[in-house]
Amino acid sequence: MKAVVCHGPEDYRLEEVPIPVAGPGEVLVRTLSAGVCAGDAKCFAGAPMFWGDEHRKAYCEPPVVPGHEFVGEVVALGEGGKGGLTIGDVAVSEQIVPCGECRYCWSGSYWMCMPHDIYGFHQSTQGAWAEYLKFPAKALNYRLPDAVKPEHGVFVEPLACSVHAVNRGNVGLNDVVVISGCGALGLGMVAAARLKNPALLIALDLKLHRLELAGRCGADLTMNPSEIDVVDEVEKLTHGYGCDVYIEATGAPASVEQGLAMIWKLGTFVEFSVFRERVSVDWTIIGDSKELNIHGAHLSPFTYPVAIRMIAKNLLPLDDILSHRLPVDDFKEGLRLTLDGSESLKVTLQPQASA
């Protein structure tokens, strides 16, 4: 089959590789669509969190087929194939395949699994930038209902991550919530936060088109930090207090500083983004000045069913959010568009496998 293979930073190649075989408990799917995540693009560009530095070990293990956002059609089941899937089902699988044996898995925190085997980064779990993809025996799989268009199924993974980030914010009915960044994930956060029914939901971005989509996803107000002082505006809207919850979804250091300035005392700051570079902030704001709750958000525990329901109910303008559909041969253009970010929201690759 045709597949993109990562051999190292900026060394991704389109190759012919063997079609996987479904062993006991495994599921083989024909890839219908695969997303290009910002993390995929930063891995390609050589970000230290994937390739290591003096503070961390390398996470990516080449050679490996990338791709952890995907939707596929089930074409084969290994003996005892799990998850209630049958041949012909359109299905997705959570991006992490938990080991079930480490301390995190034992405690129920499977998304923090110690081996941390995410599709497309380790050789043991190849990703979806290929014509066929194998769900391992321990994978967490979901059949998509008929109400979800197959081409929309590729957005289940990023939307599920967005839902988890909003859950980490512990949004209340009286809260003023600010979501910084209206890329594909930020728009998913706006839609998820809307379901929490906060008192005021504000979306920030530098691009007019993204702010327009944020309004369609449920934002009460949208603001462009390049045009107005958003910290001052939020303070005016809240009688000088600031927002209750700030969710950072840009990956830009300036957005972190902006959030720390904007949030009120005892507020909750949720950090979701993957950063290319290190971020330096005044930690006194977090502690002595405001006593903030700082929450990280990683992956999508228990939120795939929520994301699937949101897509089935058409709660997001997915035909606009899924901005670019490229053949897998054009994966380098997909990476360029995602790294640049000025022309795209969610880029997807179509492996174009035969049935």
C-alpha positions as a Markdown table, in Angstrom:
| # | Residue | x | y | z |
|---|---|---|---|---|
| 1 | Met | 0.0 | 0.0 | 0.0 |
| 2 | Lys | 0.9 | 3.7 | -0.3 |
| 3 | Ala | 2.0 | 5.3 | 3.0 |
| 4 | Val | 3.9 | 8.3 | 4.3 |
| 5 | Val | 6.8 | 7.2 | 6.4 |
| 6 | Cys | 8.6 | 9.4 | 8.9 |
| 7 | His | 12.4 | 8.8 | 9.0 |
| 8 | Gly | 13.3 | 11.9 | 11.0 |
| 9 | Pro | 12.7 | 15.7 | 11.2 |
| 10 | Glu | 11.8 | 17.0 | 7.8 |
| 11 | Asp | 12.5 | 13.5 | 6.4 |
| 12 | Tyr | 9.0 | 12.2 | 5.5 |
| 13 | Arg | 8.7 | 10.0 | 2.4 |
| 14 | Leu | 5.9 | 8.5 | 0.3 |
| 15 | Glu | 6.6 | 4.8 | 0.1 |
| 16 | Glu | 5.1 | 1.4 | -0.7 |
| 17 | Val | 4.8 | -0.7 | 2.4 |
| 18 | Pro | 3.0 | -4.0 | 3.2 |
| 19 | Ile | -0.7 | -3.8 | 4.1 |
| 20 | Pro | -1.1 | -4.7 | 7.8 |
| 21 | Val | -2.7 | -8.0 | 8.7 |
| 22 | Ala | -5.3 | -8.1 | 11.5 |
| 23 | Gly | -4.1 | -10.5 | 14.2 |
| 24 | Pro | -6.1 | -11.7 | 17.3 |
| 25 | Gly | -8.3 | -8.9 | 18.6 |
| 26 | Glu | -7.2 | -6.5 | 16.0 |
| 27 | Val | -9.2 | -4.5 | 13.3 |
| 28 | Leu | -8.1 | -3.6 | 9.8 |
| 29 | Val | -9.7 | -0.5 | 8.3 |
| 30 | Arg | -9.4 | 1.2 | 4.9 |
| 31 | Thr | -8.5 | 4.8 | 5.7 |
| 32 | Leu | -11.1 | 7.2 | 4.5 |
| 33 | Ser | -9.5 | 10.4 | 5.8 |
| 34 | Ala | -6.6 | 11.4 | 8.0 |
| 35 | Gly | -6.0 | 14.7 | 9.7 |
| 36 | Val | -2.8 | 16.7 | 9.8 |
| 37 | Cys | -2.6 | 17.8 | 13.5 |
| 38 | Ala | -0.5 | 20.8 | 14.6 |
| 39 | Gly | 1.5 | 18.3 | 16.6 |
| 40 | Asp | 2.2 | 16.3 | 13.4 |
| 41 | Ala | 3.5 | 19.5 | 11.7 |
| 42 | Lys | 5.6 | 20.4 | 14.7 |
| 43 | Cys | 7.0 | 16.9 | 14.8 |
| 44 | Phe | 7.9 | 17.2 | 11.1 |
| 45 | Ala | 9.6 | 20.6 | 11.9 |
| 46 | Gly | 11.7 | 19.0 | 14.6 |
| 47 | Ala | 10.1 | 20.3 | 17.8 |
| 48 | Pro | 12.0 | 19.1 | 20.9 |
| 49 | Met | 9.0 | 17.5 | 22.6 |
| 50 | Phe | 9.0 | 14.9 | 19.8 |
| 51 | Trp | 12.8 | 14.6 | 19.1 |
| 52 | Gly | 14.2 | 15.3 | 22.6 |
| 53 | Asp | 16.6 | 17.8 | 24.0 |
| 54 | Glu | 18.6 | 18.2 | 27.2 |
| 55 | His | 15.4 | 18.0 | 29.2 |
| 56 | Arg | 13.5 | 15.1 | 27.7 |
| 57 | Lys | 13.9 | 11.9 | 25.7 |
| 58 | Ala | 12.8 | 11.6 | 22.1 |
| 59 | Tyr | 9.1 | 10.6 | 21.7 |
| 60 | Cys | 8.9 | 9.8 | 18.0 |
| 61 | Glu | 10.4 | 6.5 | 16.9 |
| 62 | Pro | 11.2 | 6.4 | 13.2 |
| 63 | Pro | 10.5 | 4.8 | 10.8 |
| 64 | Val | 6.8 | 5.2 | 11.5 |
| 65 | Val | 3.7 | 6.1 | 9.5 |
| 66 | Pro | 2.3 | 9.3 | 11.1 |
| 67 | Gly | -1.4 | 10.1 | 11.7 |
| 68 | His | -3.5 | 9.9 | 14.8 |
| 69 | Glu | -6.7 | 11.7 | 13.5 |
| 70 | Phe | -8.6 | 9.4 | 11.2 |
| 71 | Val | -11.7 | 7.6 | 10.1 |
| 72 | Gly | -11.8 | 4.3 | 8.3 |
| 73 | Glu | -14.0 | 1.5 | 7.0 |
| 74 | Val | -13.7 | -1.9 | 8.7 |
| 75 | Val | -12.4 | -4.4 | 6.1 |
| 76 | Ala | -11.1 | -7.3 | 8.3 |
| 77 | Leu | -11.4 | -8.5 | 11.8 |
| 78 | Gly | -8.8 | -10.7 | 13.5 |
| 79 | Glu | -9.8 | -13.6 | 15.7 |
| 80 | Gly | -11.9 | -12.1 | 18.5 |
| 81 | Gly | -11.8 | -8.7 | 16.9 |
| 82 | Lys | -13.0 | -6.3 | 19.6 |
| 83 | Gly | -15.2 | -3.3 | 20.1 |
| 84 | Gly | -18.4 | -4.5 | 18.6 |
| 85 | Leu | -17.3 | -3.6 | 15.1 |
| 86 | Thr | -18.3 | -5.5 | 12.0 |
| 87 | Ile | -17.2 | -5.5 | 8.3 |
| 88 | Gly | -18.3 | -2.3 | 6.6 |
| 89 | Asp | -18.6 | -0.2 | 9.7 |
| 90 | Val | -17.2 | 3.3 | 9.6 |
| 91 | Ala | -15.1 | 3.6 | 12.7 |
| 92 | Val | -12.6 | 5.7 | 14.7 |
| 93 | Ser | -10.2 | 4.7 | 17.4 |
| 94 | Glu | -8.9 | 6.8 | 20.3 |
| 95 | Gln | -5.5 | 8.2 | 19.5 |
| 96 | Ile | -3.8 | 6.5 | 22.5 |
| 97 | Val | -3.7 | 2.8 | 22.8 |
| 98 | Pro | -3.4 | 2.2 | 26.6 |
| 99 | Cys | -1.3 | -0.7 | 27.9 |
| 100 | Gly | -3.7 | -1.5 | 30.7 |
| 101 | Glu | -0.8 | -2.5 | 32.9 |
| 102 | Cys | 0.9 | 0.7 | 34.2 |
| 103 | Arg | 0.0 | 2.7 | 37.3 |
| 104 | Tyr | -2.0 | 5.3 | 35.2 |
| 105 | Cys | -4.1 | 2.6 | 33.5 |
| 106 | Trp | -4.7 | 0.8 | 36.8 |
| 107 | Ser | -6.0 | 4.0 | 38.4 |
| 108 | Gly | -8.3 | 4.7 | 35.5 |
| 109 | Ser | -6.2 | 7.5 | 34.0 |
| 110 | Tyr | -5.5 | 5.6 | 30.8 |
| 111 | Trp | -4.9 | 8.7 | 28.7 |
| 112 | Met | -1.6 | 9.3 | 30.7 |
| 113 | Cys | -0.5 | 5.6 | 30.1 |
| 114 | Met | 3.2 | 5.3 | 30.8 |
| 115 | Pro | 4.2 | 3.7 | 27.4 |
| 116 | His | 2.0 | 6.4 | 25.9 |
| 117 | Asp | 1.5 | 4.6 | 22.6 |
| 118 | Ile | -0.2 | 7.1 | 20.3 |
| 119 | Tyr | -0.9 | 6.2 | 16.7 |
| 120 | Gly | 1.8 | 7.5 | 14.4 |
| 121 | Phe | 4.7 | 8.0 | 16.7 |
| 122 | His | 5.9 | 4.6 | 17.9 |
| 123 | Gln | 6.8 | 1.7 | 15.6 |
| 124 | Ser | 4.4 | -0.5 | 17.5 |
| 125 | Thr | 1.4 | 1.5 | 16.5 |
| 126 | Gln | 1.6 | 2.8 | 13.0 |
| 127 | Gly | -0.6 | 5.8 | 12.0 |
| 128 | Ala | -3.2 | 6.6 | 9.4 |
| 129 | Trp | -1.3 | 8.5 | 6.6 |
| 130 | Ala | -1.6 | 5.3 | 4.6 |
| 131 | Glu | -4.2 | 3.4 | 2.6 |
| 132 | Tyr | -4.9 | 0.9 | 5.5 |
| 133 | Leu | -4.6 | 1.1 | 9.2 |
| 134 | Lys | -4.6 | -1.5 | 12.0 |
| 135 | Phe | -6.4 | -1.0 | 15.3 |
| 136 | Pro | -4.4 | -2.9 | 17.9 |
| 137 | Ala | -6.1 | -5.3 | 20.3 |
| 138 | Lys | -6.0 | -2.9 | 23.2 |
| 139 | Ala | -7.3 | 0.1 | 21.1 |
| 140 | Leu | -10.5 | 1.9 | 22.1 |
| 141 | Asn | -12.8 | 1.8 | 19.1 |
| 142 | Tyr | -16.1 | 3.4 | 18.2 |
| 143 | Arg | -18.5 | 2.8 | 15.4 |
| 144 | Leu | -19.8 | 6.0 | 13.9 |
| 145 | Pro | -23.6 | 6.4 | 13.6 |
| 146 | Asp | -25.2 | 6.9 | 10.2 |
| 147 | Ala | -25.9 | 10.5 | 11.2 |
| 148 | Val | -22.2 | 11.3 | 10.9 |
| 149 | Lys | -20.8 | 11.8 | 7.4 |
| 150 | Pro | -17.7 | 9.6 | 6.9 |
| 151 | Glu | -15.7 | 12.7 | 5.9 |
| 152 | His | -16.7 | 14.4 | 9.1 |
| 153 | Gly | -15.5 | 11.4 | 11.2 |
| 154 | Val | -11.9 | 12.6 | 10.9 |
| 155 | Phe | -12.8 | 15.5 | 13.3 |
| 156 | Val | -13.9 | 13.2 | 16.1 |
| 157 | Glu | -10.3 | 13.1 | 17.6 |
| 158 | Pro | -9.6 | 16.8 | 17.7 |
| 159 | Leu | -13.1 | 17.6 | 18.9 |
| 160 | Ala | -12.8 | 15.1 | 21.7 |
| 161 | Cys | -9.6 | 16.8 | 22.7 |
| 162 | Ser | -11.4 | 20.1 | 22.7 |
| 163 | Val | -14.2 | 18.7 | 24.9 |
| 164 | His | -11.6 | 17.5 | 27.4 |
| 165 | Ala | -9.9 | 20.9 | 27.6 |
| 166 | Val | -13.3 | 22.6 | 28.3 |
| 167 | Asn | -14.0 | 19.9 | 31.0 |
| 168 | Arg | -10.7 | 20.8 | 32.6 |
| 169 | Gly | -11.9 | 24.4 | 32.9 |
| 170 | Asn | -14.8 | 23.4 | 35.3 |
| 171 | Val | -17.0 | 25.9 | 33.5 |
| 172 | Gly | -19.9 | 27.2 | 35.6 |
| 173 | Leu | -23.2 | 28.9 | 34.6 |
| 174 | Asn | -22.1 | 32.3 | 35.9 |
| 175 | Asp | -18.6 | 32.1 | 34.4 |
| 176 | Val | -17.0 | 34.4 | 31.8 |
| 177 | Val | -15.0 | 32.1 | 29.6 |
| 178 | Val | -12.3 | 33.2 | 27.1 |
| 179 | Ile | -10.9 | 30.8 | 24.5 |
| 180 | Ser | -7.7 | 32.1 | 22.9 |
| 181 | Gly | -7.2 | 30.7 | 19.5 |
| 182 | Cys | -9.9 | 29.7 | 16.9 |
| 183 | Gly | -8.1 | 27.1 | 14.9 |
| 184 | Ala | -9.8 | 23.8 | 14.5 |
| 185 | Leu | -9.3 | 22.8 | 18.1 |
| 186 | Gly | -10.2 | 26.2 | 19.5 |
| 187 | Leu | -13.4 | 26.2 | 17.5 |
| 188 | Gly | -14.2 | 22.8 | 19.0 |
| 189 | Met | -13.6 | 24.3 | 22.4 |
| 190 | Val | -16.0 | 27.1 | 21.6 |
| 191 | Ala | -18.7 | 24.6 | 20.6 |
| 192 | Ala | -18.1 | 22.5 | 23.7 |
| 193 | Ala | -18.1 | 25.5 | 26.1 |
| 194 | Arg | -21.4 | 26.6 | 24.5 |
| 195 | Leu | -22.9 | 23.4 | 25.8 |
| 196 | Lys | -21.8 | 24.4 | 29.4 |
| 197 | Asn | -24.0 | 27.6 | 29.0 |
| 198 | Pro | -21.6 | 30.1 | 30.7 |
| 199 | Ala | -22.7 | 33.6 | 31.3 |
| 200 | Leu | -20.4 | 35.0 | 28.6 |
| 201 | Leu | -18.3 | 33.1 | 26.0 |
| 202 | Ile | -15.6 | 35.1 | 24.3 |
| 203 | Ala | -13.4 | 33.9 | 21.5 |
| 204 | Leu | -10.0 | 35.5 | 20.5 |
| 205 | Asp | -8.1 | 35.2 | 17.2 |
| 206 | Leu | -6.1 | 37.3 | 14.8 |
| 207 | Lys | -8.1 | 36.2 | 11.7 |
| 208 | Leu | -11.5 | 37.5 | 10.8 |
| 209 | His | -12.7 | 34.3 | 9.1 |
| 210 | Arg | -11.9 | 32.3 | 12.2 |
| 211 | Leu | -13.7 | 34.7 | 14.5 |
| 212 | Glu | -16.8 | 34.4 | 12.2 |
| 213 | Leu | -16.7 | 30.7 | 12.5 |
| 214 | Ala | -16.3 | 31.1 | 16.3 |
| 215 | Gly | -19.6 | 33.0 | 16.3 |
| 216 | Arg | -21.2 | 30.1 | 14.4 |
| 217 | Cys | -19.9 | 27.7 | 17.0 |
| 218 | Gly | -21.5 | 29.6 | 19.8 |
| 219 | Ala | -19.3 | 32.5 | 20.9 |
| 220 | Asp | -21.2 | 35.4 | 22.4 |
| 221 | Leu | -18.4 | 37.9 | 21.5 |
| 222 | Thr | -15.3 | 37.7 | 19.3 |
| 223 | Met | -12.2 | 39.9 | 19.6 |
| 224 | Asn | -9.0 | 40.4 | 17.6 |
| 225 | Pro | -6.0 | 41.1 | 19.9 |
| 226 | Ser | -4.2 | 42.9 | 17.0 |
| 227 | Glu | -7.0 | 45.4 | 16.8 |
| 228 | Ile | -8.0 | 46.0 | 20.4 |
| 229 | Asp | -6.6 | 45.6 | 23.9 |
| 230 | Val | -8.5 | 42.4 | 24.8 |
| 231 | Val | -7.3 | 42.4 | 28.4 |
| 232 | Asp | -8.8 | 45.8 | 28.9 |
| 233 | Glu | -12.0 | 44.9 | 27.1 |
| 234 | Val | -12.6 | 41.8 | 29.2 |
| 235 | Glu | -11.9 | 43.8 | 32.4 |
| 236 | Lys | -14.5 | 46.4 | 31.2 |
| 237 | Leu | -17.1 | 43.6 | 30.6 |
| 238 | Thr | -16.5 | 42.1 | 34.1 |
| 239 | His | -16.4 | 45.3 | 36.2 |
| 240 | Gly | -12.6 | 45.1 | 36.5 |
| 241 | Tyr | -12.4 | 41.5 | 37.7 |
| 242 | Gly | -11.4 | 39.6 | 34.5 |
| 243 | Cys | -12.5 | 36.3 | 33.1 |
| 244 | Asp | -13.2 | 33.2 | 35.3 |
| 245 | Val | -11.8 | 30.6 | 32.8 |
| 246 | Tyr | -9.1 | 31.2 | 30.2 |
| 247 | Ile | -8.4 | 28.3 | 27.7 |
| 248 | Glu | -5.1 | 28.7 | 25.8 |
| 249 | Ala | -5.3 | 27.1 | 22.3 |
| 250 | Thr | -2.8 | 29.1 | 20.2 |
| 251 | Gly | 0.6 | 27.7 | 21.0 |
| 252 | Ala | 1.9 | 31.3 | 21.1 |
| 253 | Pro | 3.8 | 32.5 | 24.2 |
| 254 | Ala | 2.1 | 35.9 | 24.0 |
| 255 | Ser | -1.3 | 34.2 | 24.5 |
| 256 | Val | -0.1 | 32.7 | 27.8 |
| 257 | Glu | 1.0 | 36.1 | 29.2 |
| 258 | Gln | -2.2 | 37.6 | 27.9 |
| 259 | Gly | -4.3 | 35.0 | 29.8 |
| 260 | Leu | -2.4 | 35.5 | 33.0 |
| 261 | Ala | -3.1 | 39.2 | 32.8 |
| 262 | Met | -6.8 | 38.7 | 31.8 |
| 263 | Ile | -7.9 | 36.1 | 34.3 |
| 264 | Trp | -9.4 | 37.1 | 37.7 |
| 265 | Lys | -8.1 | 36.1 | 41.1 |
| 266 | Leu | -8.9 | 32.4 | 41.9 |
| 267 | Gly | -9.6 | 31.8 | 38.2 |
| 268 | Thr | -8.8 | 28.7 | 36.1 |
| 269 | Phe | -6.2 | 28.7 | 33.3 |
| 270 | Val | -6.3 | 25.7 | 31.0 |
| 271 | Glu | -3.2 | 25.1 | 28.8 |
| 272 | Phe | -3.8 | 22.8 | 25.8 |
| 273 | Ser | -1.3 | 23.9 | 23.2 |
| 274 | Val | 1.9 | 22.3 | 21.9 |
| 275 | Phe | 4.6 | 25.0 | 21.8 |
| 276 | Arg | 7.5 | 25.2 | 19.5 |
| 277 | Glu | 9.6 | 27.1 | 22.0 |
| 278 | Arg | 9.8 | 27.5 | 25.7 |
| 279 | Val | 7.5 | 30.0 | 27.5 |
| 280 | Ser | 8.7 | 32.3 | 30.3 |
| 281 | Val | 6.1 | 34.0 | 32.5 |
| 282 | Asp | 5.9 | 35.7 | 35.9 |
| 283 | Trp | 4.9 | 32.8 | 38.2 |
| 284 | Thr | 4.2 | 35.3 | 41.0 |
| 285 | Ile | 0.9 | 36.0 | 39.2 |
| 286 | Ile | 0.0 | 32.4 | 39.5 |
| 287 | Gly | 0.8 | 32.2 | 43.2 |
| 288 | Asp | 1.0 | 35.3 | 45.3 |
| 289 | Ser | -0.9 | 37.7 | 43.1 |
| 290 | Lys | -4.0 | 35.6 | 42.0 |
| 291 | Glu | -3.8 | 32.1 | 43.4 |
| 292 | Leu | -4.8 | 30.6 | 40.1 |
| 293 | Asn | -5.8 | 27.1 | 39.2 |
| 294 | Ile | -3.5 | 26.0 | 36.4 |
| 295 | His | -4.8 | 22.9 | 34.5 |
| 296 | Gly | -3.2 | 21.1 | 31.7 |
| 297 | Ala | -5.3 | 19.3 | 29.1 |
| 298 | His | -4.0 | 16.2 | 27.3 |
| 299 | Leu | -5.8 | 14.0 | 24.8 |
| 300 | Ser | -9.5 | 13.1 | 25.2 |
| 301 | Pro | -10.4 | 10.8 | 28.1 |
| 302 | Phe | -14.0 | 9.6 | 28.0 |
| 303 | Thr | -15.0 | 12.3 | 25.4 |
| 304 | Tyr | -15.1 | 10.4 | 22.1 |
| 305 | Pro | -18.8 | 9.6 | 22.6 |
| 306 | Val | -19.5 | 13.3 | 23.3 |
| 307 | Ala | -17.6 | 14.4 | 20.2 |
| 308 | Ile | -19.5 | 11.9 | 18.1 |
| 309 | Arg | -22.9 | 13.2 | 19.4 |
| 310 | Met | -21.9 | 16.8 | 18.7 |
| 311 | Ile | -21.0 | 16.0 | 15.1 |
| 312 | Ala | -24.1 | 13.9 | 14.6 |
| 313 | Lys | -26.2 | 16.9 | 15.8 |
| 314 | Asn | -24.3 | 19.3 | 13.5 |
| 315 | Leu | -23.2 | 21.6 | 16.3 |
| 316 | Leu | -20.2 | 22.8 | 14.3 |
| 317 | Pro | -19.8 | 24.0 | 10.7 |
| 318 | Leu | -17.5 | 21.2 | 9.7 |
| 319 | Asp | -17.6 | 21.7 | 6.0 |
| 320 | Asp | -15.9 | 25.0 | 6.7 |
| 321 | Ile | -13.6 | 23.8 | 9.5 |
| 322 | Leu | -12.4 | 20.9 | 7.3 |
| 323 | Ser | -10.8 | 23.5 | 5.0 |
| 324 | His | -8.4 | 21.4 | 2.8 |
| 325 | Arg | -8.8 | 17.8 | 1.5 |
| 326 | Leu | -5.6 | 16.7 | -0.2 |
| 327 | Pro | -4.4 | 13.4 | -1.7 |
| 328 | Val | -1.9 | 11.7 | 0.5 |
| 329 | Asp | 0.7 | 12.3 | -2.3 |
| 330 | Asp | 0.5 | 16.0 | -1.3 |
| 331 | Phe | 1.3 | 15.4 | 2.4 |
| 332 | Lys | 4.2 | 18.0 | 2.3 |
| 333 | Glu | 1.7 | 20.7 | 1.2 |
| 334 | Gly | -0.6 | 19.6 | 4.0 |
| 335 | Leu | 2.3 | 20.0 | 6.5 |
| 336 | Arg | 3.2 | 23.4 | 5.0 |
| 337 | Leu | -0.4 | 24.6 | 5.3 |
| 338 | Thr | -0.7 | 23.4 | 8.9 |
| 339 | Leu | 2.6 | 24.9 | 10.0 |
| 340 | Asp | 1.8 | 28.2 | 8.3 |
| 341 | Gly | -1.8 | 28.4 | 9.6 |
| 342 | Ser | -2.7 | 31.5 | 7.6 |
| 343 | Glu | -4.6 | 29.6 | 4.8 |
| 344 | Ser | -6.1 | 26.6 | 6.6 |
| 345 | Leu | -8.1 | 25.4 | 9.6 |
| 346 | Lys | -8.0 | 21.6 | 9.4 |
| 347 | Val | -6.1 | 19.9 | 6.6 |
| 348 | Thr | -7.0 | 16.3 | 5.8 |
| 349 | Leu | -5.3 | 13.7 | 3.6 |
| 350 | Gln | -7.2 | 11.2 | 1.5 |
| 351 | Pro | -5.2 | 8.0 | 0.9 |
| 352 | Gln | -7.6 | 7.0 | -1.9 |
| 353 | Ala | -7.4 | 3.3 | -1.2 |
| 354 | Ser | -9.4 | 0.9 | -3.4 |
| 355 | Ala | -12.1 | -1.0 | -1.6 |
